[in-house]
Amino acid sequence: MSTAYESRLELTFDVPARAPFSTVLKRGSELAIIDLGGNQAVDFLCYDANDTAKRYSAAATIAAQRTIFLTTGSVLRTQEGAPLLTVVADTCGRHDTIGGACSKESNSLRYGQHTRFQHACVENFLSEGAKWGLGKRDLVSNVNWYMNVPVEEDGTLGIVDGISAPGLEVRLRAETDVLVLVSNCPQINNPCNGFDPTPVRMVVTSPGGGE
């Protein structure tokens, strides 16, 4: 369970290592995702809260901004091109859109059958999404905040040590009512979490103090 602290302007949730999280952001609200320990990947999906058939599209987002990385000014878009979230601040500088989410199947394929029963991001998305009536068919290509996935000249991808550090944050503004699903990545078989998953903090700020 996440721990919540409430004030007039903000709700703060500390999401434990390996755990899922979800919330609905009202239009105009902001979500800050803070990397408390540094080098922690945060897998992320988002949906129009009023119609979850409209959801984040990596293809539409990449095509609109003409780059595969996210940073300040990037707009996360639905498959129809409608804006869901805008990155309004980013102290890390670059975030991944193409590395995907780890799963029991991908773990066993990449790292061996002995990893098949390790907890993974897809399982987090499924368990948390079920609270909102979402299932496996509702999972799409996700964002990986803080994950470092460079593209080499020959087109190959790497999953390498992160470029984040303790206390860095990315801040998102909701352009409509948005359902957010998060997996605080459990991966221990590659460097995306420094082989040691750590907690992250979510801070939701409502316009007008949420009054």
mmCIF file of C-alpha atoms in Angstrom:
data_model
loop_
_atom_site.group_PDB
_atom_site.id
_atom_site.type_symbol
_atom_site.label_atom_id
_atom_site.label_comp_id
_atom_site.label_asym_id
_atom_site.label_seq_id
_atom_site.Cartn_x
_atom_site.Cartn_y
_atom_site.Cartn_z
ATOM 1 C CA MET A 1 0.000 0.000 0.000
ATOM 2 C CA SER A 2 1.134 3.535 -0.691
ATOM 3 C CA THR A 3 1.329 5.964 2.220
ATOM 4 C CA ALA A 4 -0.638 9.190 1.721
ATOM 5 C CA TYR A 5 -0.260 12.567 3.379
ATOM 6 C CA GLU A 6 -2.835 15.279 2.629
ATOM 7 C CA SER A 7 -2.541 19.040 2.746
ATOM 8 C CA ARG A 8 -4.616 21.827 1.245
ATOM 9 C CA LEU A 9 -2.743 21.865 -2.036
ATOM 10 C CA GLU A 10 -1.130 18.467 -2.388
ATOM 11 C CA LEU A 11 -1.492 14.724 -1.958
ATOM 12 C CA THR A 12 1.792 12.877 -1.513
ATOM 13 C CA PHE A 13 2.157 9.125 -2.056
ATOM 14 C CA ASP A 14 5.323 7.189 -1.310
ATOM 15 C CA VAL A 15 5.242 4.150 -3.607
ATOM 16 C CA PRO A 16 7.352 1.269 -2.286
ATOM 17 C CA ALA A 17 9.941 -0.531 -4.398
ATOM 18 C CA ARG A 18 8.298 -2.968 -6.853
ATOM 19 C CA ALA A 19 4.768 -1.690 -6.079
ATOM 20 C CA PRO A 20 1.968 -0.370 -8.326
ATOM 21 C CA PHE A 21 0.104 2.922 -8.002
ATOM 22 C CA SER A 22 -2.854 4.594 -9.689
ATOM 23 C CA THR A 23 -4.825 7.806 -9.452
ATOM 24 C CA VAL A 24 -7.144 10.054 -11.450
ATOM 25 C CA LEU A 25 -5.784 13.516 -12.236
ATOM 26 C CA LYS A 26 -8.431 16.159 -12.808
ATOM 27 C CA ARG A 27 -7.870 18.535 -15.716
ATOM 28 C CA GLY A 28 -5.305 21.141 -14.716
ATOM 29 C CA SER A 29 -3.858 19.039 -11.909
ATOM 30 C CA GLU A 30 -0.175 18.189 -11.872
ATOM 31 C CA LEU A 31 1.664 14.996 -10.975
ATOM 32 C CA ALA A 32 5.296 15.094 -9.886
ATOM 33 C CA ILE A 33 7.202 11.798 -10.052
ATOM 34 C CA ILE A 34 10.261 12.023 -7.810
ATOM 35 C CA ASP A 35 13.144 9.541 -8.022
ATOM 36 C CA LEU A 36 14.015 9.333 -4.326
ATOM 37 C CA GLY A 37 17.027 7.031 -4.503
ATOM 38 C CA GLY A 38 18.178 7.658 -8.078
ATOM 39 C CA ASN A 39 18.381 5.249 -11.015
ATOM 40 C CA GLN A 40 14.842 3.899 -10.568
ATOM 41 C CA ALA A 41 12.686 3.244 -13.634
ATOM 42 C CA VAL A 42 8.999 4.145 -13.331
ATOM 43 C CA ASP A 43 6.764 2.393 -15.879
ATOM 44 C CA PHE A 44 3.727 4.494 -16.753
ATOM 45 C CA LEU A 45 0.415 4.280 -18.636
ATOM 46 C CA CYS A 46 -2.367 6.857 -18.904
ATOM 47 C CA TYR A 47 -5.953 6.927 -20.148
ATOM 48 C CA ASP A 48 -8.747 9.434 -20.631
ATOM 49 C CA ALA A 49 -10.542 8.914 -17.309
ATOM 50 C CA ASN A 50 -13.932 9.462 -18.950
ATOM 51 C CA ASP A 51 -13.291 7.016 -21.808
ATOM 52 C CA THR A 52 -10.439 4.571 -21.230
ATOM 53 C CA ALA A 53 -10.614 3.425 -24.859
ATOM 54 C CA LYS A 54 -8.695 6.671 -25.454
ATOM 55 C CA ARG A 55 -5.249 5.960 -24.080
ATOM 56 C CA TYR A 56 -1.581 6.904 -24.405
ATOM 57 C CA SER A 57 -0.121 6.108 -27.810
ATOM 58 C CA ALA A 58 3.656 5.924 -28.141
ATOM 59 C CA ALA A 59 3.332 6.110 -31.933
ATOM 60 C CA ALA A 60 1.175 9.258 -31.921
ATOM 61 C CA THR A 61 3.327 10.909 -29.258
ATOM 62 C CA ILE A 62 6.593 10.182 -31.075
ATOM 63 C CA ALA A 63 5.196 11.239 -34.455
ATOM 64 C CA ALA A 64 3.903 14.556 -33.104
ATOM 65 C CA GLN A 65 7.140 15.560 -31.372
ATOM 66 C CA ARG A 66 9.536 13.907 -33.863
ATOM 67 C CA THR A 67 11.736 12.344 -31.186
ATOM 68 C CA ILE A 68 11.565 9.128 -29.172
ATOM 69 C CA PHE A 69 12.580 10.761 -25.885
ATOM 70 C CA LEU A 70 10.387 12.735 -23.493
ATOM 71 C CA THR A 71 11.367 15.889 -21.610
ATOM 72 C CA THR A 72 10.004 19.355 -20.797
ATOM 73 C CA GLY A 73 7.433 20.345 -23.423
ATOM 74 C CA SER A 74 6.614 16.803 -24.527
ATOM 75 C CA VAL A 75 2.907 16.024 -24.841
ATOM 76 C CA LEU A 76 1.610 12.502 -24.219
ATOM 77 C CA ARG A 77 -1.122 11.900 -26.781
ATOM 78 C CA THR A 78 -3.896 9.400 -27.462
ATOM 79 C CA GLN A 79 -4.033 7.320 -30.633
ATOM 80 C CA GLU A 80 -6.278 10.066 -32.059
ATOM 81 C CA GLY A 81 -3.641 12.692 -31.263
ATOM 82 C CA ALA A 82 -5.519 14.320 -28.376
ATOM 83 C CA PRO A 83 -3.312 15.573 -25.521
ATOM 84 C CA LEU A 84 -3.493 13.723 -22.208
ATOM 85 C CA LEU A 85 -0.497 15.045 -20.254
ATOM 86 C CA THR A 86 2.178 17.681 -20.837
ATOM 87 C CA VAL A 87 5.639 17.501 -19.296
ATOM 88 C CA VAL A 88 5.920 20.930 -17.659
ATOM 89 C CA ALA A 89 9.192 20.373 -15.774
ATOM 90 C CA ASP A 90 11.989 17.813 -15.905
ATOM 91 C CA THR A 91 15.226 17.832 -13.914
ATOM 92 C CA CYS A 92 16.442 14.528 -15.384
ATOM 93 C CA GLY A 93 16.421 15.514 -19.047
ATOM 94 C CA ARG A 94 15.387 12.413 -20.988
ATOM 95 C CA HIS A 95 12.895 9.584 -20.607
ATOM 96 C CA ASP A 96 12.188 6.431 -22.628
ATOM 97 C CA THR A 97 9.183 5.634 -24.840
ATOM 98 C CA ILE A 98 10.284 2.400 -26.536
ATOM 99 C CA GLY A 99 11.813 0.040 -23.944
ATOM 100 C CA GLY A 100 8.480 -1.459 -22.917
ATOM 101 C CA ALA A 101 7.484 -3.095 -19.647
ATOM 102 C CA CYS A 102 9.103 -6.172 -18.167
ATOM 103 C CA SER A 103 6.926 -9.268 -17.808
ATOM 104 C CA LYS A 104 7.294 -12.854 -16.689
ATOM 105 C CA GLU A 105 7.525 -13.870 -20.339
ATOM 106 C CA SER A 106 10.159 -11.302 -21.332
ATOM 107 C CA ASN A 107 12.191 -12.009 -18.204
ATOM 108 C CA SER A 108 12.335 -15.733 -18.972
ATOM 109 C CA LEU A 109 13.213 -15.070 -22.633
ATOM 110 C CA ARG A 110 15.987 -12.581 -21.869
ATOM 111 C CA TYR A 111 17.399 -13.866 -18.597
ATOM 112 C CA GLY A 112 16.425 -17.533 -18.302
ATOM 113 C CA GLN A 113 13.546 -19.655 -17.034
ATOM 114 C CA HIS A 114 14.660 -19.219 -13.433
ATOM 115 C CA THR A 115 13.398 -15.609 -13.625
ATOM 116 C CA ARG A 116 9.891 -16.505 -14.821
ATOM 117 C CA PHE A 117 8.329 -16.228 -11.389
ATOM 118 C CA GLN A 118 9.870 -12.894 -10.526
ATOM 119 C CA HIS A 119 7.406 -10.025 -10.104
ATOM 120 C CA ALA A 120 7.281 -7.716 -13.143
ATOM 121 C CA CYS A 121 5.705 -4.502 -14.438
ATOM 122 C CA VAL A 122 3.016 -6.136 -16.563
ATOM 123 C CA GLU A 123 1.712 -7.913 -13.482
ATOM 124 C CA ASN A 124 1.665 -4.587 -11.612
ATOM 125 C CA PHE A 125 -0.274 -2.955 -14.447
ATOM 126 C CA LEU A 126 -2.782 -5.813 -14.522
ATOM 127 C CA SER A 127 -3.416 -5.846 -10.782
ATOM 128 C CA GLU A 128 -3.712 -2.058 -10.522
ATOM 129 C CA GLY A 129 -5.676 -1.687 -13.758
ATOM 130 C CA ALA A 130 -8.244 -4.226 -12.570
ATOM 131 C CA LYS A 131 -9.315 -1.695 -9.928
ATOM 132 C CA TRP A 132 -10.477 0.520 -12.784
ATOM 133 C CA GLY A 133 -12.013 -2.188 -14.964
ATOM 134 C CA LEU A 134 -8.960 -2.540 -17.223
ATOM 135 C CA GLY A 135 -7.561 -5.840 -18.469
ATOM 136 C CA LYS A 136 -4.710 -7.195 -20.541
ATOM 137 C CA ARG A 137 -6.187 -5.868 -23.803
ATOM 138 C CA ASP A 138 -6.013 -2.368 -22.355
ATOM 139 C CA LEU A 139 -2.233 -2.472 -21.895
ATOM 140 C CA VAL A 140 -0.272 -0.615 -24.574
ATOM 141 C CA SER A 141 3.334 0.464 -25.078
ATOM 142 C CA ASN A 142 4.284 2.457 -22.008
ATOM 143 C CA VAL A 143 6.504 5.328 -20.915
ATOM 144 C CA ASN A 144 9.547 4.537 -18.759
ATOM 145 C CA TRP A 145 10.353 7.603 -16.700
ATOM 146 C CA TYR A 146 14.061 7.794 -15.799
ATOM 147 C CA MET A 147 14.953 4.672 -17.807
ATOM 148 C CA ASN A 148 18.004 5.040 -20.059
ATOM 149 C CA VAL A 149 17.454 3.259 -23.401
ATOM 150 C CA PRO A 150 19.984 4.610 -25.922
ATOM 151 C CA VAL A 151 19.647 3.817 -29.623
ATOM 152 C CA GLU A 152 22.936 2.855 -31.275
ATOM 153 C CA GLU A 153 23.919 3.836 -34.829
ATOM 154 C CA ASP A 154 23.004 0.357 -36.082
ATOM 155 C CA GLY A 155 19.510 0.677 -34.572
ATOM 156 C CA THR A 156 19.992 -1.638 -31.608
ATOM 157 C CA LEU A 157 18.660 -0.656 -28.201
ATOM 158 C CA GLY A 158 20.432 -0.823 -24.896
ATOM 159 C CA ILE A 159 19.173 -0.865 -21.320
ATOM 160 C CA VAL A 160 21.999 0.754 -19.412
ATOM 161 C CA ASP A 161 22.741 2.632 -16.205
ATOM 162 C CA GLY A 162 20.292 5.458 -15.667
ATOM 163 C CA ILE A 163 21.040 9.162 -15.961
ATOM 164 C CA SER A 164 18.877 10.058 -12.971
ATOM 165 C CA ALA A 165 19.982 10.933 -9.430
ATOM 166 C CA PRO A 166 18.320 11.145 -6.007
ATOM 167 C CA GLY A 167 15.667 13.852 -5.832
ATOM 168 C CA LEU A 168 15.226 14.474 -9.562
ATOM 169 C CA GLU A 169 11.657 14.844 -10.739
ATOM 170 C CA VAL A 170 9.428 15.019 -13.771
ATOM 171 C CA ARG A 171 6.194 17.016 -13.520
ATOM 172 C CA LEU A 172 3.114 16.382 -15.691
ATOM 173 C CA ARG A 173 0.008 18.548 -16.203
ATOM 174 C CA ALA A 174 -3.308 16.876 -17.017
ATOM 175 C CA GLU A 175 -4.916 18.300 -20.166
ATOM 176 C CA THR A 176 -8.130 16.397 -19.455
ATOM 177 C CA ASP A 177 -9.223 14.077 -16.650
ATOM 178 C CA VAL A 178 -6.560 11.343 -16.789
ATOM 179 C CA LEU A 179 -6.291 7.913 -15.200
ATOM 180 C CA VAL A 180 -2.656 7.140 -14.423
ATOM 181 C CA LEU A 181 -1.241 3.632 -13.863
ATOM 182 C CA VAL A 182 2.282 3.223 -12.493
ATOM 183 C CA SER A 183 4.581 0.274 -11.892
ATOM 184 C CA ASN A 184 7.589 1.166 -9.751
ATOM 185 C CA CYS A 185 9.721 -1.254 -11.729
ATOM 186 C CA PRO A 186 10.722 -4.506 -9.947
ATOM 187 C CA GLN A 187 13.397 -5.461 -12.509
ATOM 188 C CA ILE A 188 16.632 -6.853 -10.982
ATOM 189 C CA ASN A 189 18.175 -8.498 -14.063
ATOM 190 C CA ASN A 190 19.369 -5.357 -15.889
ATOM 191 C CA PRO A 191 20.717 -1.934 -14.820
ATOM 192 C CA CYS A 192 17.465 0.027 -15.253
ATOM 193 C CA ASN A 193 17.047 0.096 -11.452
ATOM 194 C CA GLY A 194 20.710 -0.283 -10.555
ATOM 195 C CA PHE A 195 19.844 -3.933 -9.757
ATOM 196 C CA ASP A 196 18.197 -2.623 -6.564
ATOM 197 C CA PRO A 197 14.622 -1.250 -6.883
ATOM 198 C CA THR A 198 13.865 1.707 -4.607
ATOM 199 C CA PRO A 199 10.780 3.757 -3.606
ATOM 200 C CA VAL A 200 9.523 6.758 -5.564
ATOM 201 C CA ARG A 201 7.257 9.640 -4.574
ATOM 202 C CA MET A 202 4.129 10.861 -6.334
ATOM 203 C CA VAL A 203 2.887 14.361 -5.564
ATOM 204 C CA VAL A 204 -0.530 15.367 -6.937
ATOM 205 C CA THR A 205 -1.229 19.105 -6.924
ATOM 206 C CA SER A 206 -4.771 20.315 -7.612
ATOM 207 C CA PRO A 207 -5.509 23.779 -9.013
ATOM 208 C CA GLY A 208 -7.028 26.120 -6.476
ATOM 209 C CA GLY A 209 -5.875 23.905 -3.651
ATOM 210 C CA GLY A 210 -8.432 21.254 -4.550
ATOM 211 C CA GLU A 211 -11.259 23.335 -3.078
#
